[in-house]
PDB file of C-alpha atoms and ligand atoms in Angstrom:
ATOM      1  CA  MET A   1      29.804  34.710  33.218  1.00 40.00           C
ATOM      2  CA  HIS A   2      32.788  34.028  31.431  1.00 47.00           C
ATOM      3  CA  ASP A   3      34.534  32.325  34.014  1.00 51.00           C
ATOM      4  CA  GLN A   4      31.318  29.901  35.026  1.00 49.00           C
ATOM      5  CA  ALA A   5      31.494  29.225  31.030  1.00 47.00           C
ATOM      6  CA  GLU A   6      35.322  28.481  31.034  1.00 51.00           C
ATOM      7  CA  ARG A   7      34.799  26.039  34.235  1.00 49.00           C
ATOM      8  CA  LEU A   8      32.031  24.140  32.501  1.00 44.00           C
ATOM      9  CA  ARG A   9      34.395  23.343  29.581  1.00 46.00           C
ATOM     10  CA  ALA A  10      37.230  22.349  31.488  1.00 47.00           C
ATOM     11  CA  ARG A  11      35.118  20.042  33.637  1.00 44.00           C
ATOM     12  CA  MET A  12      33.558  18.589  30.723  1.00 41.00           C
ATOM     13  CA  GLN A  13      37.044  17.864  29.016  1.00 44.00           C
ATOM     14  CA  GLN A  14      37.928  16.562  32.594  1.00 44.00           C
ATOM     15  CA  ASN A  15      35.012  14.111  32.329  1.00 44.00           C
ATOM     16  CA  ASN A  16      35.775  13.378  28.663  1.00 45.00           C
ATOM     17  CA  VAL A  17      39.744  12.354  29.635  1.00 43.00           C
ATOM     18  CA  SER A  18      38.496  10.188  32.112  1.00 45.00           C
ATOM     19  CA  ARG A  19      36.199   8.153  29.790  1.00 60.00           C
ATOM     20  CA  GLN A  20      38.971   7.435  27.696  1.00 82.00           C
ATOM     21  CA  THR A  21      38.664   3.221  27.756  1.00 91.00           C
ATOM     22  CA  ARG A  22      42.561   2.208  28.217  1.00 93.00           C
ATOM     23  CA  LEU A  23      43.402  -1.264  27.007  1.00 94.00           C
ATOM     24  CA  ILE A  24      45.499  -3.818  28.756  1.00 96.00           C
ATOM     25  CA  THR A  25      46.620  -7.100  27.456  1.00 95.00           C
ATOM     26  CA  VAL A  26      48.522  -8.719  30.501  1.00 96.00           C
ATOM     27  CA  THR A  27      51.097 -11.659  28.767  1.00 96.00           C
ATOM     28  CA  SER A  28      54.263 -13.839  30.091  1.00 95.00           C
ATOM     29  CA  GLY A  29      57.027 -15.706  28.357  1.00 95.00           C
ATOM     30  CA  LYS A  30      56.751 -18.795  30.251  1.00 93.00           C
ATOM     31  CA  GLY A  31      53.096 -19.769  31.723  1.00 92.00           C
ATOM     32  CA  GLY A  32      51.884 -20.293  34.776  1.00 93.00           C
ATOM     33  CA  VAL A  33      53.848 -17.251  36.096  1.00 96.00           C
ATOM     34  CA  GLY A  34      50.744 -15.990  37.766  1.00 97.00           C
ATOM     35  CA  LYS A  35      49.103 -13.751  34.863  1.00 96.00           C
ATOM     36  CA  SER A  36      45.577 -14.816  35.556  1.00 96.00           C
ATOM     37  CA  ASN A  37      45.925 -14.188  38.967  1.00 98.00           C
ATOM     38  CA  PHE A  38      47.512 -10.898  38.375  1.00 98.00           C
ATOM     39  CA  SER A  39      44.791  -9.696  35.687  1.00 98.00           C
ATOM     40  CA  LEU A  40      41.860 -11.024  38.667  1.00 98.00           C
ATOM     41  CA  ASN A  41      42.985  -8.867  41.479  1.00 98.00           C
ATOM     42  CA  PHE A  42      44.704  -6.207  39.807  1.00 98.00           C
ATOM     43  CA  ALA A  43      40.988  -5.642  38.076  1.00 98.00           C
ATOM     44  CA  LEU A  44      39.750  -5.287  41.609  1.00 98.00           C
ATOM     45  CA  GLY A  45      42.724  -3.716  42.978  1.00 98.00           C
ATOM     46  CA  LEU A  46      41.740  -0.730  40.297  1.00 97.00           C
ATOM     47  CA  GLN A  47      38.234  -0.878  41.506  1.00 97.00           C
ATOM     48  CA  GLU A  48      38.829  -0.528  45.428  1.00 97.00           C
ATOM     49  CA  LYS A  49      40.502   2.765  43.541  1.00 95.00           C
ATOM     50  CA  GLY A  50      36.964   3.996  42.003  1.00 95.00           C
ATOM     51  CA  HIS A  51      38.090   2.889  38.984  1.00 95.00           C
ATOM     52  CA  LYS A  52      35.844   1.048  36.102  1.00 95.00           C
ATOM     53  CA  PRO A  53      37.871  -1.998  34.693  1.00 97.00           C
ATOM     54  CA  ILE A  54      36.574  -5.185  32.606  1.00 97.00           C
ATOM     55  CA  LEU A  55      38.010  -8.014  32.786  1.00 97.00           C
ATOM     56  CA  PHE A  56      38.393 -10.492  29.234  1.00 94.00           C
ATOM     57  CA  ASP A  57      39.215 -13.891  29.236  1.00 92.00           C
ATOM     58  CA  LEU A  58      41.357 -14.641  26.075  1.00 86.00           C
ATOM     59  CA  ASP A  59      42.886 -17.593  27.079  1.00 76.00           C
ATOM     60  CA  LEU A  60      41.440 -19.781  24.487  1.00 66.00           C
ATOM     61  CA  GLY A  61      39.156 -22.724  25.580  1.00 59.00           C
ATOM     62  CA  LEU A  62      41.123 -23.334  28.969  1.00 65.00           C
ATOM     63  CA  ALA A  63      38.598 -21.749  31.358  1.00 58.00           C
ATOM     64  CA  ASN A  64      40.717 -20.409  33.541  1.00 85.00           C
ATOM     65  CA  LEU A  65      39.451 -16.231  35.087  1.00 93.00           C
ATOM     66  CA  ASP A  66      35.988 -18.029  35.618  1.00 92.00           C
ATOM     67  CA  VAL A  67      37.505 -20.835  37.532  1.00 92.00           C
ATOM     68  CA  LEU A  68      39.461 -18.635  39.861  1.00 95.00           C
ATOM     69  CA  MET A  69      36.206 -16.296  40.532  1.00 95.00           C
ATOM     70  CA  GLY A  70      33.841 -19.346  41.427  1.00 94.00           C
ATOM     71  CA  ILE A  71      31.576 -18.373  38.138  1.00 93.00           C
ATOM     72  CA  SER A  72      30.407 -20.335  35.261  1.00 91.00           C
ATOM     73  CA  PRO A  73      29.980 -18.033  32.143  1.00 90.00           C
ATOM     74  CA  LYS A  74      26.681 -18.787  29.714  1.00 90.00           C
ATOM     75  CA  ARG A  75      27.920 -16.768  26.991  1.00 91.00           C
ATOM     76  CA  HIS A  76      31.204 -16.072  25.620  1.00 89.00           C
ATOM     77  CA  LEU A  77      32.664 -13.452  22.485  1.00 88.00           C
ATOM     78  CA  LEU A  78      30.994 -15.008  19.582  1.00 89.00           C
ATOM     79  CA  HIS A  79      27.163 -14.594  20.961  1.00 92.00           C
ATOM     80  CA  LEU A  80      27.460 -11.267  20.410  1.00 92.00           C
ATOM     81  CA  LEU A  81      26.944 -12.621  16.594  1.00 92.00           C
ATOM     82  CA  GLN A  82      23.505 -13.440  17.440  1.00 94.00           C
ATOM     83  CA  PRO A  83      20.390 -11.774  16.576  1.00 94.00           C
ATOM     84  CA  ASP A  84      19.436  -9.100  19.195  1.00 93.00           C
ATOM     85  CA  MET A  85      22.951  -9.758  21.533  1.00 94.00           C
ATOM     86  CA  THR A  86      24.340  -6.590  22.831  1.00 95.00           C
ATOM     87  CA  VAL A  87      27.707  -6.568  24.658  1.00 95.00           C
ATOM     88  CA  TRP A  88      25.861  -6.367  28.073  1.00 96.00           C
ATOM     89  CA  ASP A  89      24.109  -9.585  27.200  1.00 95.00           C
ATOM     90  CA  ILE A  90      27.291 -11.532  27.522  1.00 95.00           C
ATOM     91  CA  MET A  91      28.989  -9.835  30.338  1.00 96.00           C
ATOM     92  CA  GLU A  92      29.083 -11.739  33.703  1.00 94.00           C
ATOM     93  CA  ARG A  93      29.077  -9.720  37.109  1.00 94.00           C
ATOM     94  CA  GLY A  94      31.820 -11.934  38.863  1.00 95.00           C
ATOM     95  CA  PRO A  95      33.088 -11.494  42.609  1.00 96.00           C
ATOM     96  CA  GLY A  96      33.246  -7.614  43.833  1.00 97.00           C
ATOM     97  CA  GLU A  97      31.158  -7.064  41.137  1.00 96.00           C
ATOM     98  CA  LEU A  98      33.490  -7.049  38.826  1.00 98.00           C
ATOM     99  CA  ASP A  99      32.493  -6.952  34.870  1.00 97.00           C
ATOM    100  CA  PHE A 100      33.944 -10.386  33.204  1.00 96.00           C
ATOM    101  CA  ILE A 101      33.377 -11.528  29.735  1.00 94.00           C
ATOM    102  CA  ALA A 102      34.565 -14.672  28.990  1.00 91.00           C
ATOM    103  CA  GLY A 103      36.001 -15.248  25.308  1.00 85.00           C
ATOM    104  CA  GLY A 104      35.361 -18.724  24.667  1.00 78.00           C
ATOM    105  CA  SER A 105      36.985 -20.518  21.691  1.00 70.00           C
ATOM    106  CA  GLY A 106      35.855 -16.825  20.467  1.00 65.00           C
ATOM    107  CA  PHE A 107      39.155 -15.519  19.842  1.00 68.00           C
ATOM    108  CA  ALA A 108      40.812 -17.998  18.172  1.00 69.00           C
ATOM    109  CA  LYS A 109      37.413 -17.667  15.672  1.00 78.00           C
ATOM    110  CA  LEU A 110      37.900 -14.011  15.285  1.00 77.00           C
ATOM    111  CA  LEU A 111      40.142 -14.409  12.771  1.00 73.00           C
ATOM    112  CA  GLN A 112      37.961 -16.408  10.040  1.00 79.00           C
ATOM    113  CA  LEU A 113      34.787 -14.458  10.424  1.00 84.00           C
ATOM    114  CA  ASP A 114      33.963 -12.552   6.814  1.00 86.00           C
ATOM    115  CA  ASP A 115      33.270  -8.816   6.808  1.00 85.00           C
ATOM    116  CA  ALA A 116      30.362  -8.335   7.461  1.00 88.00           C
ATOM    117  CA  LYS A 117      30.186 -10.585  10.616  1.00 87.00           C
ATOM    118  CA  LEU A 118      33.165  -8.773  12.288  1.00 86.00           C
ATOM    119  CA  ASP A 119      31.738  -5.442  11.359  1.00 87.00           C
ATOM    120  CA  LEU A 120      28.629  -6.606  13.228  1.00 91.00           C
ATOM    121  CA  LEU A 121      30.911  -7.735  16.232  1.00 88.00           C
ATOM    122  CA  PHE A 122      33.050  -4.602  16.918  1.00 88.00           C
ATOM    123  CA  ALA A 123      29.868  -2.127  16.060  1.00 90.00           C
ATOM    124  CA  ARG A 124      28.572  -4.244  19.094  1.00 92.00           C
ATOM    125  CA  LEU A 125      31.714  -3.725  21.266  1.00 91.00           C
ATOM    126  CA  GLN A 126      31.692  -0.363  20.801  1.00 90.00           C
ATOM    127  CA  PRO A 127      29.326   0.765  23.839  1.00 91.00           C
ATOM    128  CA  LEU A 128      32.045  -0.278  25.976  1.00 92.00           C
ATOM    129  CA  GLN A 129      33.993   3.233  24.802  1.00 88.00           C
ATOM    130  CA  GLY A 130      33.767   5.112  28.043  1.00 85.00           C
ATOM    131  CA  TYR A 131      31.780   2.473  29.805  1.00 93.00           C
ATOM    132  CA  ALA A 132      34.738   1.425  31.283  1.00 94.00           C
ATOM    133  CA  ASP A 133      38.579   3.339  32.150  1.00 93.00           C
ATOM    134  CA  THR A 134      40.461   0.172  31.992  1.00 95.00           C
ATOM    135  CA  ILE A 135      39.770  -3.107  29.939  1.00 95.00           C
ATOM    136  CA  ILE A 136      42.474  -6.076  30.957  1.00 96.00           C
ATOM    137  CA  PHE A 137      42.980  -9.033  28.818  1.00 93.00           C
ATOM    138  CA  ASP A 138      44.247 -12.226  30.453  1.00 94.00           C
ATOM    139  CA  THR A 139      46.066 -14.113  27.797  1.00 91.00           C
ATOM    140  CA  GLY A 140      47.189 -17.855  27.723  1.00 85.00           C
ATOM    141  CA  ALA A 141      50.300 -19.646  28.335  1.00 75.00           C
ATOM    142  CA  GLY A 142      52.939 -18.818  25.640  1.00 76.00           C
ATOM    143  CA  ILE A 143      52.436 -16.267  22.772  1.00 79.00           C
ATOM    144  CA  SER A 144      49.907 -17.339  20.201  1.00 81.00           C
ATOM    145  CA  ASN A 145      49.073 -15.581  16.996  1.00 79.00           C
ATOM    146  CA  GLU A 146      45.922 -14.299  18.510  1.00 79.00           C
ATOM    147  CA  SER A 147      47.187 -12.954  21.856  1.00 85.00           C
ATOM    148  CA  LEU A 148      50.428 -11.047  19.343  1.00 90.00           C
ATOM    149  CA  ARG A 149      47.642  -9.354  17.700  1.00 88.00           C
ATOM    150  CA  PHE A 150      45.672  -8.162  20.892  1.00 88.00           C
ATOM    151  CA  MET A 151      49.176  -7.117  22.544  1.00 93.00           C
ATOM    152  CA  LEU A 152      50.274  -4.730  19.387  1.00 93.00           C
ATOM    153  CA  SER A 153      46.382  -3.177  19.374  1.00 92.00           C
ATOM    154  CA  SER A 154      46.265  -2.567  22.967  1.00 93.00           C
ATOM    155  CA  ASP A 155      47.178   0.982  24.376  1.00 94.00           C
ATOM    156  CA  GLU A 156      50.061  -1.065  26.781  1.00 95.00           C
ATOM    157  CA  VAL A 157      50.915  -4.628  27.665  1.00 96.00           C
ATOM    158  CA  ILE A 158      51.928  -5.448  31.141  1.00 97.00           C
ATOM    159  CA  LEU A 159      54.624  -8.567  30.869  1.00 97.00           C
ATOM    160  CA  VAL A 160      54.405 -10.395  33.972  1.00 98.00           C
ATOM    161  CA  THR A 161      57.216 -12.485  35.205  1.00 98.00           C
ATOM    162  CA  THR A 162      58.988 -14.544  38.194  1.00 98.00           C
ATOM    163  CA  PRO A 163      62.607 -14.141  39.691  1.00 98.00           C
ATOM    164  CA  GLU A 164      63.460 -17.491  38.072  1.00 98.00           C
ATOM    165  CA  PRO A 165      65.551 -17.437  35.171  1.00 97.00           C
ATOM    166  CA  THR A 166      63.811 -19.579  32.758  1.00 96.00           C
ATOM    167  CA  ALA A 167      61.347 -16.858  33.223  1.00 97.00           C
ATOM    168  CA  ILE A 168      63.274 -13.837  32.543  1.00 97.00           C
ATOM    169  CA  THR A 169      64.771 -14.994  29.880  1.00 97.00           C
ATOM    170  CA  ASP A 170      61.467 -16.033  28.286  1.00 96.00           C
ATOM    171  CA  ALA A 171      60.215 -12.450  29.267  1.00 97.00           C
ATOM    172  CA  TYR A 172      63.217 -11.029  27.545  1.00 97.00           C
ATOM    173  CA  ALA A 173      61.938 -12.893  24.174  1.00 95.00           C
ATOM    174  CA  VAL A 174      58.580 -10.850  24.394  1.00 96.00           C
ATOM    175  CA  ILE A 175      60.356  -8.117  24.795  1.00 96.00           C
ATOM    176  CA  LYS A 176      62.227  -8.784  21.735  1.00 96.00           C
ATOM    177  CA  MET A 177      59.300  -9.864  19.658  1.00 95.00           C
ATOM    178  CA  LEU A 178      57.307  -6.693  20.854  1.00 95.00           C
ATOM    179  CA  HIS A 179      60.630  -4.495  19.344  1.00 96.00           C
ATOM    180  CA  PHE A 180      60.311  -6.366  16.321  1.00 95.00           C
ATOM    181  CA  TYR A 181      56.649  -5.982  15.655  1.00 94.00           C
ATOM    182  CA  ASN A 182      56.548  -1.964  17.025  1.00 94.00           C
ATOM    183  CA  PRO A 183      59.630  -0.373  18.989  1.00 95.00           C
ATOM    184  CA  ARG A 184      56.895   1.997  20.521  1.00 94.00           C
ATOM    185  CA  THR A 185      55.063  -0.465  22.198  1.00 95.00           C
ATOM    186  CA  THR A 186      54.361   0.417  26.085  1.00 96.00           C
ATOM    187  CA  ILE A 187      55.655  -2.406  27.901  1.00 97.00           C
ATOM    188  CA  ARG A 188      55.086  -2.644  32.114  1.00 97.00           C
ATOM    189  CA  LEU A 189      56.654  -5.255  34.271  1.00 97.00           C
ATOM    190  CA  VAL A 190      55.268  -6.758  37.192  1.00 98.00           C
ATOM    191  CA  VAL A 191      57.796  -9.366  39.043  1.00 98.00           C
ATOM    192  CA  ASN A 192      55.058 -12.283  40.745  1.00 98.00           C
ATOM    193  CA  ARG A 193      56.180 -14.475  43.431  1.00 98.00           C
ATOM    194  CA  VAL A 194      59.417 -12.360  44.676  1.00 98.00           C
ATOM    195  CA  THR A 195      60.805 -13.593  48.169  1.00 98.00           C
ATOM    196  CA  SER A 196      61.992 -10.161  48.771  1.00 98.00           C
ATOM    197  CA  ALA A 197      61.577  -6.537  47.775  1.00 97.00           C
ATOM    198  CA  ARG A 198      64.611  -6.858  46.476  1.00 98.00           C
ATOM    199  CA  GLU A 199      64.389  -9.487  44.790  1.00 98.00           C
ATOM    200  CA  GLY A 200      61.524  -7.894  42.572  1.00 98.00           C
ATOM    201  CA  THR A 201      63.467  -4.738  42.299  1.00 97.00           C
ATOM    202  CA  MET A 202      66.635  -6.500  41.116  1.00 97.00           C
ATOM    203  CA  THR A 203      64.813  -8.783  38.360  1.00 98.00           C
ATOM    204  CA  ALA A 204      63.073  -5.694  37.172  1.00 97.00           C
ATOM    205  CA  GLN A 205      65.921  -3.666  36.869  1.00 97.00           C
ATOM    206  CA  LYS A 206      68.255  -6.727  35.173  1.00 96.00           C
ATOM    207  CA  LEU A 207      65.246  -7.183  32.494  1.00 97.00           C
ATOM    208  CA  VAL A 208      64.969  -2.850  32.248  1.00 97.00           C
ATOM    209  CA  MET A 209      68.781  -2.539  31.708  1.00 97.00           C
ATOM    210  CA  VAL A 210      69.211  -5.646  29.052  1.00 97.00           C
ATOM    211  CA  ALA A 211      65.974  -4.264  27.026  1.00 98.00           C
ATOM    212  CA  LYS A 212      67.774  -0.591  26.677  1.00 97.00           C
ATOM    213  CA  ARG A 213      71.219  -2.136  25.863  1.00 97.00           C
ATOM    214  CA  PHE A 214      70.477  -4.438  23.481  1.00 97.00           C
ATOM    215  CA  LEU A 215      67.073  -2.935  21.967  1.00 97.00           C
ATOM    216  CA  ASN A 216      67.407   0.178  23.191  1.00 97.00           C
ATOM    217  CA  MET A 217      64.154  -0.083  24.491  1.00 96.00           C
ATOM    218  CA  ASP A 218      62.014   1.270  27.539  1.00 96.00           C
ATOM    219  CA  VAL A 219      60.525  -1.503  29.867  1.00 97.00           C
ATOM    220  CA  HIS A 220      58.700   0.267  32.425  1.00 96.00           C
ATOM    221  CA  PRO A 221      58.770  -1.463  36.040  1.00 96.00           C
ATOM    222  CA  LEU A 222      55.288  -1.607  37.592  1.00 96.00           C
ATOM    223  CA  GLY A 223      56.157  -3.479  40.912  1.00 97.00           C
ATOM    224  CA  PHE A 224      56.224  -6.976  42.311  1.00 98.00           C
ATOM    225  CA  VAL A 225      53.916  -9.421  44.576  1.00 98.00           C
ATOM    226  CA  LEU A 226      55.737 -11.228  46.938  1.00 98.00           C
ATOM    227  CA  ASP A 227      55.416 -15.037  47.022  1.00 98.00           C
ATOM    228  CA  ASP A 228      52.346 -15.791  49.407  1.00 98.00           C
ATOM    229  CA  PRO A 229      50.403 -18.893  50.436  1.00 98.00           C
ATOM    230  CA  HIS A 230      47.237 -17.002  50.384  1.00 98.00           C
ATOM    231  CA  VAL A 231      46.963 -17.387  46.990  1.00 98.00           C
ATOM    232  CA  SER A 232      46.620 -20.911  46.097  1.00 97.00           C
ATOM    233  CA  LYS A 233      44.217 -20.734  49.263  1.00 98.00           C
ATOM    234  CA  ALA A 234      42.307 -18.433  47.549  1.00 98.00           C
ATOM    235  CA  VAL A 235      42.357 -20.301  44.358  1.00 97.00           C
ATOM    236  CA  LYS A 236      41.288 -23.308  45.776  1.00 96.00           C
ATOM    237  CA  LEU A 237      39.066 -21.229  47.346  1.00 97.00           C
ATOM    238  CA  GLN A 238      37.937 -19.806  43.935  1.00 97.00           C
ATOM    239  CA  ARG A 239      37.911 -16.725  45.189  1.00 97.00           C
ATOM    240  CA  PRO A 240      40.021 -13.575  44.275  1.00 98.00           C
ATOM    241  CA  PHE A 241      42.959 -12.992  47.145  1.00 98.00           C
ATOM    242  CA  LEU A 242      42.079  -9.586  46.958  1.00 98.00           C
ATOM    243  CA  LEU A 243      38.497 -10.250  48.599  1.00 98.00           C
ATOM    244  CA  ALA A 244      39.526 -13.609  50.431  1.00 98.00           C
ATOM    245  CA  PHE A 245      42.497 -12.316  52.545  1.00 98.00           C
ATOM    246  CA  PRO A 246      42.587  -8.773  52.126  1.00 98.00           C
ATOM    247  CA  HIS A 247      45.470  -8.342  54.606  1.00 98.00           C
ATOM    248  CA  ALA A 248      47.834 -10.573  52.900  1.00 98.00           C
ATOM    249  CA  GLN A 249      50.723  -9.839  51.595  1.00 98.00           C
ATOM    250  CA  ALA A 250      50.052 -10.566  48.239  1.00 98.00           C
ATOM    251  CA  SER A 251      46.934  -8.281  48.570  1.00 98.00           C
ATOM    252  CA  ARG A 252      48.783  -5.256  49.933  1.00 98.00           C
ATOM    253  CA  ASP A 253      51.045  -5.604  46.836  1.00 98.00           C
ATOM    254  CA  ILE A 254      48.212  -5.546  44.312  1.00 98.00           C
ATOM    255  CA  ARG A 255      46.913  -2.450  46.076  1.00 98.00           C
ATOM    256  CA  HIS A 256      50.323  -0.627  46.090  1.00 97.00           C
ATOM    257  CA  LEU A 257      50.730  -1.486  42.514  1.00 97.00           C
ATOM    258  CA  SER A 258      47.396  -0.555  41.492  1.00 97.00           C
ATOM    259  CA  ALA A 259      47.640   2.729  43.333  1.00 96.00           C
ATOM    260  CA  VAL A 260      51.163   3.517  41.420  1.00 95.00           C
ATOM    261  CA  TYR A 261      49.733   2.368  37.885  1.00 95.00           C
ATOM    262  CA  LEU A 262      46.888   5.139  38.618  1.00 93.00           C
ATOM    263  CA  GLY A 263      49.274   7.508  39.769  1.00 89.00           C
ATOM    264  CA  LYS A 264      51.308   7.266  36.376  1.00 68.00           C
ATOM    265  CA  GLU A 265      48.290   7.092  34.289  1.00 60.00           C
ATOM    266  CA  ALA A 266      46.975  10.282  35.766  1.00 48.00           C
ATOM    267  CA  GLY A 267      50.694  11.826  35.910  1.00 46.00           C
ATOM    268  CA  GLY A 268      53.473  10.514  33.157  1.00 44.00           C
ATOM    269  CA  ARG A 269      51.456   9.761  30.167  1.00 53.00           C
ATOM    270  CA  GLN A 270      51.920  11.503  27.366  1.00 51.00           C
ATOM    271  CA  SER A 271      49.568  10.116  24.771  1.00 68.00           C
ATOM    272  CA  LEU A 272      45.561   9.742  25.642  1.00 78.00           C
ATOM    273  CA  PRO A 273      44.395   6.015  24.877  1.00 84.00           C
ATOM    274  CA  ALA A 274      43.159   4.999  21.744  1.00 85.00           C
ATOM    275  CA  GLY A 275      40.177   3.424  23.166  1.00 84.00           C
ATOM    276  CA  ILE A 276      38.346   0.885  22.150  1.00 86.00           C
ATOM    277  CA  GLY A 277      37.877   2.282  18.593  1.00 85.00           C
ATOM    278  CA  GLY A 278      41.827   2.428  18.076  1.00 87.00           C
ATOM    279  CA  PHE A 279      41.511  -0.842  19.500  1.00 88.00           C
ATOM    280  CA  LEU A 280      39.613  -2.343  16.706  1.00 87.00           C
ATOM    281  CA  GLN A 281      40.978  -0.491  13.983  1.00 86.00           C
ATOM    282  CA  LYS A 282      44.422  -1.773  14.893  1.00 89.00           C
ATOM    283  CA  LEU A 283      43.222  -4.911  15.507  1.00 85.00           C
ATOM    284  CA  ARG A 284      41.064  -5.338  12.064  1.00 82.00           C
ATOM    285  CA  ARG A 285      44.304  -4.260  10.549  1.00 81.00           C
ATOM    286  CA  PHE A 286      45.976  -7.442  11.655  1.00 76.00           C
ATOM    287  CA  ILE A 287      43.238  -9.503  10.828  1.00 69.00           C
ATOM    288  CA  ARG A 288      42.828  -8.716   7.255  1.00 64.00           C
TER     289      ARG A 288
HETATM  290  N1  ATP B   1      52.385 -14.230  44.493  1.00 72.01           N
HETATM  291  C1  ATP B   1      52.114 -15.658  44.418  1.00 72.01           C
HETATM  292  N2  ATP B   1      52.439 -16.233  45.526  1.00 72.01           N
HETATM  293  C2  ATP B   1      52.185 -17.987  45.105  1.00 72.01           C
HETATM  294  N3  ATP B   1      51.895 -18.367  44.527  1.00 72.01           N
HETATM  295  C3  ATP B   1      51.412 -18.092  43.508  1.00 72.01           C
HETATM  296  C4  ATP B   1      51.283 -16.481  43.236  1.00 72.01           C
HETATM  297  N4  ATP B   1      50.784 -15.762  42.146  1.00 72.01           N
HETATM  298  C5  ATP B   1      50.702 -17.249  41.309  1.00 72.01           C
HETATM  299  N5  ATP B   1      50.567 -18.307  41.832  1.00 72.01           N
HETATM  300  C6  ATP B   1      50.775 -19.744  42.135  1.00 72.01           C
HETATM  301  O1  ATP B   1      51.012 -20.183  40.956  1.00 72.01           O
HETATM  302  C7  ATP B   1      49.637 -20.701  39.802  1.00 72.01           C
HETATM  303  C8  ATP B   1      49.463 -20.030  38.971  1.00 72.01           C
HETATM  304  O2  ATP B   1      49.159 -18.962  38.448  1.00 72.01           O
HETATM  305  P1  ATP B   1      48.021 -18.468  37.396  1.00 72.01           P
HETATM  306  O3  ATP B   1      47.033 -19.205  36.766  1.00 72.01           O
HETATM  307  O4  ATP B   1      47.626 -17.083  37.769  1.00 72.01           O
HETATM  308  O5  ATP B   1      49.102 -18.246  36.164  1.00 72.01           O
HETATM  309  P2  ATP B   1      49.194 -18.201  34.760  1.00 72.01           P
HETATM  310  O6  ATP B   1      50.265 -17.214  34.533  1.00 72.01           O
HETATM  311  O7  ATP B   1      47.727 -17.511  34.173  1.00 72.01           O
HETATM  312  O8  ATP B   1      49.061 -19.586  34.051  1.00 72.01           O
HETATM  313  P3  ATP B   1      48.775 -19.917  32.380  1.00 72.01           P
HETATM  314  O9  ATP B   1      49.808 -19.242  31.709  1.00 72.01           O
HETATM  315  O10 ATP B   1      48.517 -21.385  32.399  1.00 72.01           O
HETATM  316  O11 ATP B   1      47.753 -18.823  32.048  1.00 72.01           O
HETATM  317  C9  ATP B   1      48.147 -19.999  41.131  1.00 72.01           C
HETATM  318  O12 ATP B   1      47.284 -21.396  41.115  1.00 72.01           O
HETATM  319  C10 ATP B   1      49.301 -20.075  42.346  1.00 72.01           C
HETATM  320  O13 ATP B   1      49.268 -21.405  42.717  1.00 72.01           O
HETATM  321 MG1   MG B   2      46.041 -17.853  32.857  1.00 72.01          MG
END
């Protein structure tokens, strides 16, 4: 009897842990390095492995992710402020049954909302806690005020770069900025458009080493994606490459990277994610 109760309690605890929602902001220094394609296909990669991600477009005004998915969202974040709206009403289903929320111009306006509206918005986002394992925010080119606030409020940041020196220098500038505001930010590094595995590993190692030496900051390499013409083909088809070309090199790389990510999550992490509640609390501090 006692054993049975113990087992039940353990299982409930396990369920609780798996229902923790982790928030990730995807960013880069230089624009156009592949953040949106990464965010979309990484979300699908996690979903393929039984996870439940939600993709959020934080790119102000420039409808990016919806074009990559070939959908036209009817609602965005600030529609949540209309009477009787729920978060389920503003959620779109993208290809591969991926849940998607468009930011519209909502993220810039977020910073100007009065307290009552902010309370309402945040209360209406709360049901996402426990619904999704992972919420992925795709940010636009350059570091805006809003994207910085999202990075600092998230559980972790995925920094995307290419092996080009300009992209690497700009990626380092992002690391430096995050270090300045919060040296404990968890930063994972993805090197996109590499011509070989060796180039991917070397680029990551270089950045990790520089961040350690000059900032004493740990940057965690997550993986690389090869430069693959299927990516551009998929963009033109307005389909995620993971679905349009499941056997292409870029798709294989994303699948591998998703598996590595989930392996890390299961094993190496010490702290549980702060979840939606923790995220909104931090964001509110930055807004006010
Ligand atoms: N692994 C890859 N192999 C080949 N081409 C790629 C790869 N990743 C991205 N690209 C190309 O780069 C283009 C830009 O990608 P994407 O829109 O994802 O970048 P971004 O970082 O989101 O841009 P922005 O900063 O404007 O938001 C894509 O349309 C595609 O042509
Ligand atoms: Mg983009």
